[in-house]
PDB file of C-alpha atoms in Angstrom:
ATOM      1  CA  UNK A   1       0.196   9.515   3.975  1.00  0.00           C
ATOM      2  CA  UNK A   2       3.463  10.354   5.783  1.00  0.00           C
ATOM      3  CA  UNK A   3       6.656  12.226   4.530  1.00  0.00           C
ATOM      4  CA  UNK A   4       9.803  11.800   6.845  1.00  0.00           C
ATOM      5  CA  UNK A   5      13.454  12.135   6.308  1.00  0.00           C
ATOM      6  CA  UNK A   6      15.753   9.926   7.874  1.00  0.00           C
ATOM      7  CA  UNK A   7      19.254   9.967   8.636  1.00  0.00           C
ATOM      8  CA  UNK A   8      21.081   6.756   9.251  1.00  0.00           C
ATOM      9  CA  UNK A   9      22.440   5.934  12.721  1.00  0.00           C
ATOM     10  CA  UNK A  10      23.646   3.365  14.929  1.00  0.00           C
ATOM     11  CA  UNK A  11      22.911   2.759  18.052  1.00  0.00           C
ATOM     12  CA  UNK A  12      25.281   2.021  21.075  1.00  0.00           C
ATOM     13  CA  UNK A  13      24.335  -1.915  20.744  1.00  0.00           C
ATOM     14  CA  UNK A  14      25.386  -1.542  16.989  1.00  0.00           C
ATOM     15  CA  UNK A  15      21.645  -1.463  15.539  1.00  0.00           C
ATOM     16  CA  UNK A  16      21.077   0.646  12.491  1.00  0.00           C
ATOM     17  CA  UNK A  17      18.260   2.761  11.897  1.00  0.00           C
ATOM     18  CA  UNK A  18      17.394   6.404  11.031  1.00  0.00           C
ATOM     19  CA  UNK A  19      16.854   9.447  12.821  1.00  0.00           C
ATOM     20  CA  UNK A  20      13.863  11.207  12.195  1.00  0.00           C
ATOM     21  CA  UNK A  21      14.214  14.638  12.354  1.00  0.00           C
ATOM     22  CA  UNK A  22      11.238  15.828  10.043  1.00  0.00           C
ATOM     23  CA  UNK A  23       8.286  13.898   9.360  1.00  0.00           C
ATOM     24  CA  UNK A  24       5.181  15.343   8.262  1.00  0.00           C
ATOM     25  CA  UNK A  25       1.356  13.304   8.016  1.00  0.00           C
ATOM     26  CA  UNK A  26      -1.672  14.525   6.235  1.00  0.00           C
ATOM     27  CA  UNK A  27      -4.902  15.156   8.089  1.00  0.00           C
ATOM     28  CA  UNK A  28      -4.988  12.157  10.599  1.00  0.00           C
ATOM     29  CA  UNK A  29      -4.665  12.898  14.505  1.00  0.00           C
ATOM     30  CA  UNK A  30      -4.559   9.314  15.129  1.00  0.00           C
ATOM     31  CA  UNK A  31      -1.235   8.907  12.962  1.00  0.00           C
ATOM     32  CA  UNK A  32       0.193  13.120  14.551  1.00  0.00           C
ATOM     33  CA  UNK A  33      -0.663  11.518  18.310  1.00  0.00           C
ATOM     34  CA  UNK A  34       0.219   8.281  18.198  1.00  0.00           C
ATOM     35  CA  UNK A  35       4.242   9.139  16.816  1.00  0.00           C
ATOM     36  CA  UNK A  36       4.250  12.475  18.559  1.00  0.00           C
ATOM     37  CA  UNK A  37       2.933  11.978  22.043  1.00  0.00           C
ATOM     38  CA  UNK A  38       4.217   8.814  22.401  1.00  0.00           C
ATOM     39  CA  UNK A  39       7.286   8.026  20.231  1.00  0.00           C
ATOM     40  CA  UNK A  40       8.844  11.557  20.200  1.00  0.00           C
ATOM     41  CA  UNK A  41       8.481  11.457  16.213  1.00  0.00           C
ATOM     42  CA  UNK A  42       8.309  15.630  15.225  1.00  0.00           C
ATOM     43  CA  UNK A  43       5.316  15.174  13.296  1.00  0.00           C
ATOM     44  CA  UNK A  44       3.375  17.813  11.501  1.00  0.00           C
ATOM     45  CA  UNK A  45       0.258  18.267   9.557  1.00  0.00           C
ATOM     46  CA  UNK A  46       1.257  18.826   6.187  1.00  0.00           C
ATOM     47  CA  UNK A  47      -0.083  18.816   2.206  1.00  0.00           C
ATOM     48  CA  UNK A  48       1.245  15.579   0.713  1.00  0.00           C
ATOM     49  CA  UNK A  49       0.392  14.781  -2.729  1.00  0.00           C
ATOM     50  CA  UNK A  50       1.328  12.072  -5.049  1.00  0.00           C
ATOM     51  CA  UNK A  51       0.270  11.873  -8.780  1.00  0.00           C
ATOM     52  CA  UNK A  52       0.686   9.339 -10.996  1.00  0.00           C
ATOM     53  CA  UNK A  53       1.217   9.760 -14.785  1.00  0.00           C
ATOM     54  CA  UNK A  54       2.221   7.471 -17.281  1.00  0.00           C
ATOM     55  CA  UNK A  55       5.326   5.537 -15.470  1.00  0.00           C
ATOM     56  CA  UNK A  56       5.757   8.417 -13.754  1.00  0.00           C
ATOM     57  CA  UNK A  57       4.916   9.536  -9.666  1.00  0.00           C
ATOM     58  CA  UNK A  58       5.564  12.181  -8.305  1.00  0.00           C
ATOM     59  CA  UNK A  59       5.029  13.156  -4.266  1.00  0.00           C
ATOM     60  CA  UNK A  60       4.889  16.774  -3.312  1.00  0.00           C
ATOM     61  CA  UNK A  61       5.464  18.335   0.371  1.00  0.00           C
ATOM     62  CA  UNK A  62       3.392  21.869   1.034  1.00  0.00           C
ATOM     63  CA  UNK A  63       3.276  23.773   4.518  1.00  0.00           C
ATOM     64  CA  UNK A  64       1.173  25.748   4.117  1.00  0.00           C
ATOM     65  CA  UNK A  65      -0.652  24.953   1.042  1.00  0.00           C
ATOM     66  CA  UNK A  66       0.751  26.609  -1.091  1.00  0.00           C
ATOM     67  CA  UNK A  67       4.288  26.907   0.314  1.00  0.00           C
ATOM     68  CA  UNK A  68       6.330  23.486  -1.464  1.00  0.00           C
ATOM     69  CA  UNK A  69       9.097  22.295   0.338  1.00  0.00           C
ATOM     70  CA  UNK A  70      10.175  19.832  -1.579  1.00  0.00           C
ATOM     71  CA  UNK A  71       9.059  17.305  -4.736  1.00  0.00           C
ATOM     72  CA  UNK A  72      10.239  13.949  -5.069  1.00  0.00           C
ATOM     73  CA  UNK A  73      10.477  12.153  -8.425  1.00  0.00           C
ATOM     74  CA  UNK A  74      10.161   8.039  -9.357  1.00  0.00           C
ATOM     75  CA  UNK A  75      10.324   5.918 -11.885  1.00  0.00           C
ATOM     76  CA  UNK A  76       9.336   2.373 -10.216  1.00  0.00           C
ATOM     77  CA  UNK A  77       9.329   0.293 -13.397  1.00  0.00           C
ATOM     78  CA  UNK A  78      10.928  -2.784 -12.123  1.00  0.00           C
ATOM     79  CA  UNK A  79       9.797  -4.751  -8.891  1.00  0.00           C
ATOM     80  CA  UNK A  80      12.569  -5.154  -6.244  1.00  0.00           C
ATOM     81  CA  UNK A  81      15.349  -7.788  -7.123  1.00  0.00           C
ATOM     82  CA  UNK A  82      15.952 -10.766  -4.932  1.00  0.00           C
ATOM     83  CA  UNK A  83      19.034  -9.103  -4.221  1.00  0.00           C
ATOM     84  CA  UNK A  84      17.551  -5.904  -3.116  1.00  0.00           C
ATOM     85  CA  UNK A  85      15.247  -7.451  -1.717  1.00  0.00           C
ATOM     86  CA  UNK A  86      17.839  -8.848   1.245  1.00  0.00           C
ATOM     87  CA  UNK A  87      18.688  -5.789   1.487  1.00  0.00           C
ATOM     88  CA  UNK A  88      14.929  -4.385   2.646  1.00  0.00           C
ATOM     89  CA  UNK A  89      13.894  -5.209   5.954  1.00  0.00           C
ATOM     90  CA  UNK A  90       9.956  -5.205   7.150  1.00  0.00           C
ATOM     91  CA  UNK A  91      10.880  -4.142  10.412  1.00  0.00           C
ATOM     92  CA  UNK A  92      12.953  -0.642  10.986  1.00  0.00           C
ATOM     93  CA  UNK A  93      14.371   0.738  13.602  1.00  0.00           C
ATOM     94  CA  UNK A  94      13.822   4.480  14.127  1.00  0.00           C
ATOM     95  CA  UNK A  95      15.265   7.072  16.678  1.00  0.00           C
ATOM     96  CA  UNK A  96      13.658  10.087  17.665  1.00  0.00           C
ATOM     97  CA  UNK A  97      13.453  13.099  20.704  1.00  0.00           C
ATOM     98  CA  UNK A  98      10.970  13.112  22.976  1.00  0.00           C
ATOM     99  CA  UNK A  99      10.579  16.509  25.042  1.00  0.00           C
ATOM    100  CA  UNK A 100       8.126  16.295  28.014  1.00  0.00           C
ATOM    101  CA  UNK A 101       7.764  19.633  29.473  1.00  0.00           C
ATOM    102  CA  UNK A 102       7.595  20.948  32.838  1.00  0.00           C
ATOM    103  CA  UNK A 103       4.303  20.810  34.665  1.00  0.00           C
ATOM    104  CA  UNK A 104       4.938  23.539  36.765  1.00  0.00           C
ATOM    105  CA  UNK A 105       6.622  27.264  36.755  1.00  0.00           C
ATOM    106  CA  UNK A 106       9.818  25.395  38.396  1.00  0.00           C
ATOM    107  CA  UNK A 107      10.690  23.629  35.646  1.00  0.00           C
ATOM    108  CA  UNK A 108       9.751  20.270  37.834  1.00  0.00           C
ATOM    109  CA  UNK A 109       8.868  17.693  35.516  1.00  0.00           C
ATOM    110  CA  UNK A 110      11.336  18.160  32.480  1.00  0.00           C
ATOM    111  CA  UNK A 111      12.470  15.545  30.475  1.00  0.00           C
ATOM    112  CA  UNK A 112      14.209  15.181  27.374  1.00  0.00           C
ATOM    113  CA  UNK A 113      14.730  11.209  26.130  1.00  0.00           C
ATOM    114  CA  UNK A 114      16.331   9.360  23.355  1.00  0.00           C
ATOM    115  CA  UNK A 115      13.381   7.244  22.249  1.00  0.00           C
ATOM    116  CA  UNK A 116      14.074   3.891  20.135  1.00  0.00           C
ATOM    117  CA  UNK A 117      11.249   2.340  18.023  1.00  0.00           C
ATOM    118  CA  UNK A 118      10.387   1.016  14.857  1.00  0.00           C
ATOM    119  CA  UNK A 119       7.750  -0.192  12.307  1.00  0.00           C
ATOM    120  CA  UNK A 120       6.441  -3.515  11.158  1.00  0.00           C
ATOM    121  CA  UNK A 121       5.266  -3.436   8.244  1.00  0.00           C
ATOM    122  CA  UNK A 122       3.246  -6.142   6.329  1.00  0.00           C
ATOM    123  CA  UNK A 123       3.498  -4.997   2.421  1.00  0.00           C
ATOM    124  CA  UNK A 124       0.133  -5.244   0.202  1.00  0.00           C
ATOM    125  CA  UNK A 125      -0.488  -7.530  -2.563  1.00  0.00           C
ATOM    126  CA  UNK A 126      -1.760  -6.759  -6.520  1.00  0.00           C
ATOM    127  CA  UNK A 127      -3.806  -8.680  -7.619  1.00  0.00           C
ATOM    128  CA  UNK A 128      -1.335 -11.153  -9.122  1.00  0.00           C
ATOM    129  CA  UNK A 129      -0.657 -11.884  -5.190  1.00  0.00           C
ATOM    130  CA  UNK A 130       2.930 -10.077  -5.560  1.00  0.00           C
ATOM    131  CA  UNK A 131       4.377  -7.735  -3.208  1.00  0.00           C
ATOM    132  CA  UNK A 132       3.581  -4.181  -4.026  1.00  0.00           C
ATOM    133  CA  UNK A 133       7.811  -3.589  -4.323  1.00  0.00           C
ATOM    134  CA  UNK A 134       9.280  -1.850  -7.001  1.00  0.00           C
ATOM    135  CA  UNK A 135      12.048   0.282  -7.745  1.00  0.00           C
ATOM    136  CA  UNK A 136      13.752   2.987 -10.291  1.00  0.00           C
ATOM    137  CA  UNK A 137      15.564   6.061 -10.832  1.00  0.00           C
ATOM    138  CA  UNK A 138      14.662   8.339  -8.351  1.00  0.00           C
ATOM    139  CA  UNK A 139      15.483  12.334  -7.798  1.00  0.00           C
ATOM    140  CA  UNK A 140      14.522  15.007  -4.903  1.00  0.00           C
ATOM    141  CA  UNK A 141      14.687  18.477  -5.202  1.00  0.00           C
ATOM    142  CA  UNK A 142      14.004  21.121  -2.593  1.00  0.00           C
ATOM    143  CA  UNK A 143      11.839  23.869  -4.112  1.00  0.00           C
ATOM    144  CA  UNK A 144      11.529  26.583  -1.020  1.00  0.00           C
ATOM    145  CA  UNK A 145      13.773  26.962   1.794  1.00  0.00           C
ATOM    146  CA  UNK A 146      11.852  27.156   5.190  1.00  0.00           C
ATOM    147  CA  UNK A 147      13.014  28.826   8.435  1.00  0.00           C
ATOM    148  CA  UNK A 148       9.897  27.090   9.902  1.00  0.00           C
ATOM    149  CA  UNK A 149      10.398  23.450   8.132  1.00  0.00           C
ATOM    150  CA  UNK A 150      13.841  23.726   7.361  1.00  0.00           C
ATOM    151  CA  UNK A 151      13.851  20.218   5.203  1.00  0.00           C
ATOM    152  CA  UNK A 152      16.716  21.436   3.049  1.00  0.00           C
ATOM    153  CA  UNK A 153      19.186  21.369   5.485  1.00  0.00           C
ATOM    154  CA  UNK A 154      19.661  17.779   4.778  1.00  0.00           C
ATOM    155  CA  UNK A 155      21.350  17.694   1.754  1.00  0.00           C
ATOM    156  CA  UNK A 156      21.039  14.410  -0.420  1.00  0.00           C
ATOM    157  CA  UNK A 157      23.886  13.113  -2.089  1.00  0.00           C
ATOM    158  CA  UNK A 158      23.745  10.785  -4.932  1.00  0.00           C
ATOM    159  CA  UNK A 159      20.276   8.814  -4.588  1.00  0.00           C
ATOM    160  CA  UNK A 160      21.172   4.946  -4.182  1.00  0.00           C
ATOM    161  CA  UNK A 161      17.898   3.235  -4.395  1.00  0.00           C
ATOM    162  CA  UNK A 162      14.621   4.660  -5.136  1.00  0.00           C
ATOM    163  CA  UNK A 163      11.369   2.299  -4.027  1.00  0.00           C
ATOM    164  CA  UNK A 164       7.623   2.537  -4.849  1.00  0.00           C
ATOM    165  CA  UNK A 165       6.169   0.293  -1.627  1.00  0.00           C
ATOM    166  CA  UNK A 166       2.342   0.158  -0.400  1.00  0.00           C
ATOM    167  CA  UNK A 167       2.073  -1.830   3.142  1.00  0.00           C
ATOM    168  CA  UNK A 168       0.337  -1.368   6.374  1.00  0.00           C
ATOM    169  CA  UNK A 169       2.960  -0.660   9.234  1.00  0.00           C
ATOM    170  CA  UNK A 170       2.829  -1.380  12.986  1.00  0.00           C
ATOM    171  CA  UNK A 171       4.635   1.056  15.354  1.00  0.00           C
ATOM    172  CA  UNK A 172       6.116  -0.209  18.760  1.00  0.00           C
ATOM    173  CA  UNK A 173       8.082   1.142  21.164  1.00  0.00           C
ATOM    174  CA  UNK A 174      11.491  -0.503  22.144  1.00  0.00           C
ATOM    175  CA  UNK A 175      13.540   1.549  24.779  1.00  0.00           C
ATOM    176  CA  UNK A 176      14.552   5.135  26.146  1.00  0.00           C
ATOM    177  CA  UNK A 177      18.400   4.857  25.185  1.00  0.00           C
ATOM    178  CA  UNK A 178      19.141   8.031  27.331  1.00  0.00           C
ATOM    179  CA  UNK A 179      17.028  10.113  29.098  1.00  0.00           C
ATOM    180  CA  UNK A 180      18.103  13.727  30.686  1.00  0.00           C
ATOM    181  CA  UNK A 181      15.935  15.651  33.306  1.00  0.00           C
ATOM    182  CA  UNK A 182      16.124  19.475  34.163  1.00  0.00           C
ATOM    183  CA  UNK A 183      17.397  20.283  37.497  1.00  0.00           C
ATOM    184  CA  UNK A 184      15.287  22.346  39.331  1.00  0.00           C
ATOM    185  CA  UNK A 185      16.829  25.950  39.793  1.00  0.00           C
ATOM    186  CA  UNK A 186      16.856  26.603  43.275  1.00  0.00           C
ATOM    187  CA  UNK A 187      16.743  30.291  43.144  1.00  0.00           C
ATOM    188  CA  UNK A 188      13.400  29.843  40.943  1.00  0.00           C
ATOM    189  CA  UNK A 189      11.376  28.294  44.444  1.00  0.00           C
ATOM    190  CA  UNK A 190      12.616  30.575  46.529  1.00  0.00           C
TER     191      UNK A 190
END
């Protein structure tokens, strides 16, 4: 399971996507390498919980155990409108950081890029053969500041649409949008 937050962006060819500047996985290197080394994404291993009861789910975010950052409530009662539904795109573009540090004492080797990517995602069917889509009142609270995982800096606002989605997603790489390398200080090889 993954928890991310997302800020919307655009791009400089007019593309929208989010930043990610927190996203957090449970216990899965494949899923911490594969966005982190690669992509940029600043993921984390993290205690993500969801529990279902009655109409009810609720998804909790813990690092450490113990230590909730924030709890997310839904209500998906109602699967996704047509009209939603044009809204909702299977692929997403996302925007992240990537640092690459230096691979010597100089500094030689720094880089710092603006990495573009996104998901495919291919949503599951019930067993009525429908989309696994739905949506319904939704609310987030932030239960514990963190210095370390400071998730509550990103205030939310009024909550527009609330979805309840099971798929299987696909990350690719797109482009490095900007990319920034550290000079070398000169007085450093001396």
């Amino acid at each position: 399971m993954e928890c991310y937050s997302g800020i919307q962006v655009r791009d400089p060819d007019g593309e929208t996507g989010y930043y990610i500047p927190y996203i957090y996985v449970t216990v899965n290197d494949a899923a911490l390498a594969s966005g982190r080394e690669v992509l940029g994404a600043p993921k984390k291993l993290a205690h993500i919980r969801l529990i279902r009861e009655g109409g009810l789910i609720q998804g909790t975010l813990e690092r450490p155990k113990g230590k909730r950052l924030l709890t997310l409530t839904a209500q998906p009662d109602e699967r996704m409108s047509s009209d939603s539904r044009q809204m909702y795109s299977a692929r997403t573009n996302f925007y992240s950081v990537r640092q690459l540090p230096p691979i010597i004492e100089s500094g030689k080797g720094e880089v710092t890029q603006l990495v573009k990517w996104c998901t495919d995602r291919t949503l599951r069917r019930d067993e009525r053969g429908e989309e696994v889509l739905f949506t319904g009142p939704t609310s987030l609270t932030y239960d514990s500041p963190s210095i370390i995982d400071p998730v509550h800096n990103l205030t939310v606002g009024q909550a527009l649409l609330g979805t309840y989605e099971e798929y299987d997603a696909r990350l690719e790489a797109i482009d490095i949008l900007s990319e920034e390398s550290n000079p070398v200080n000169d007085d450093r090889r001396a």
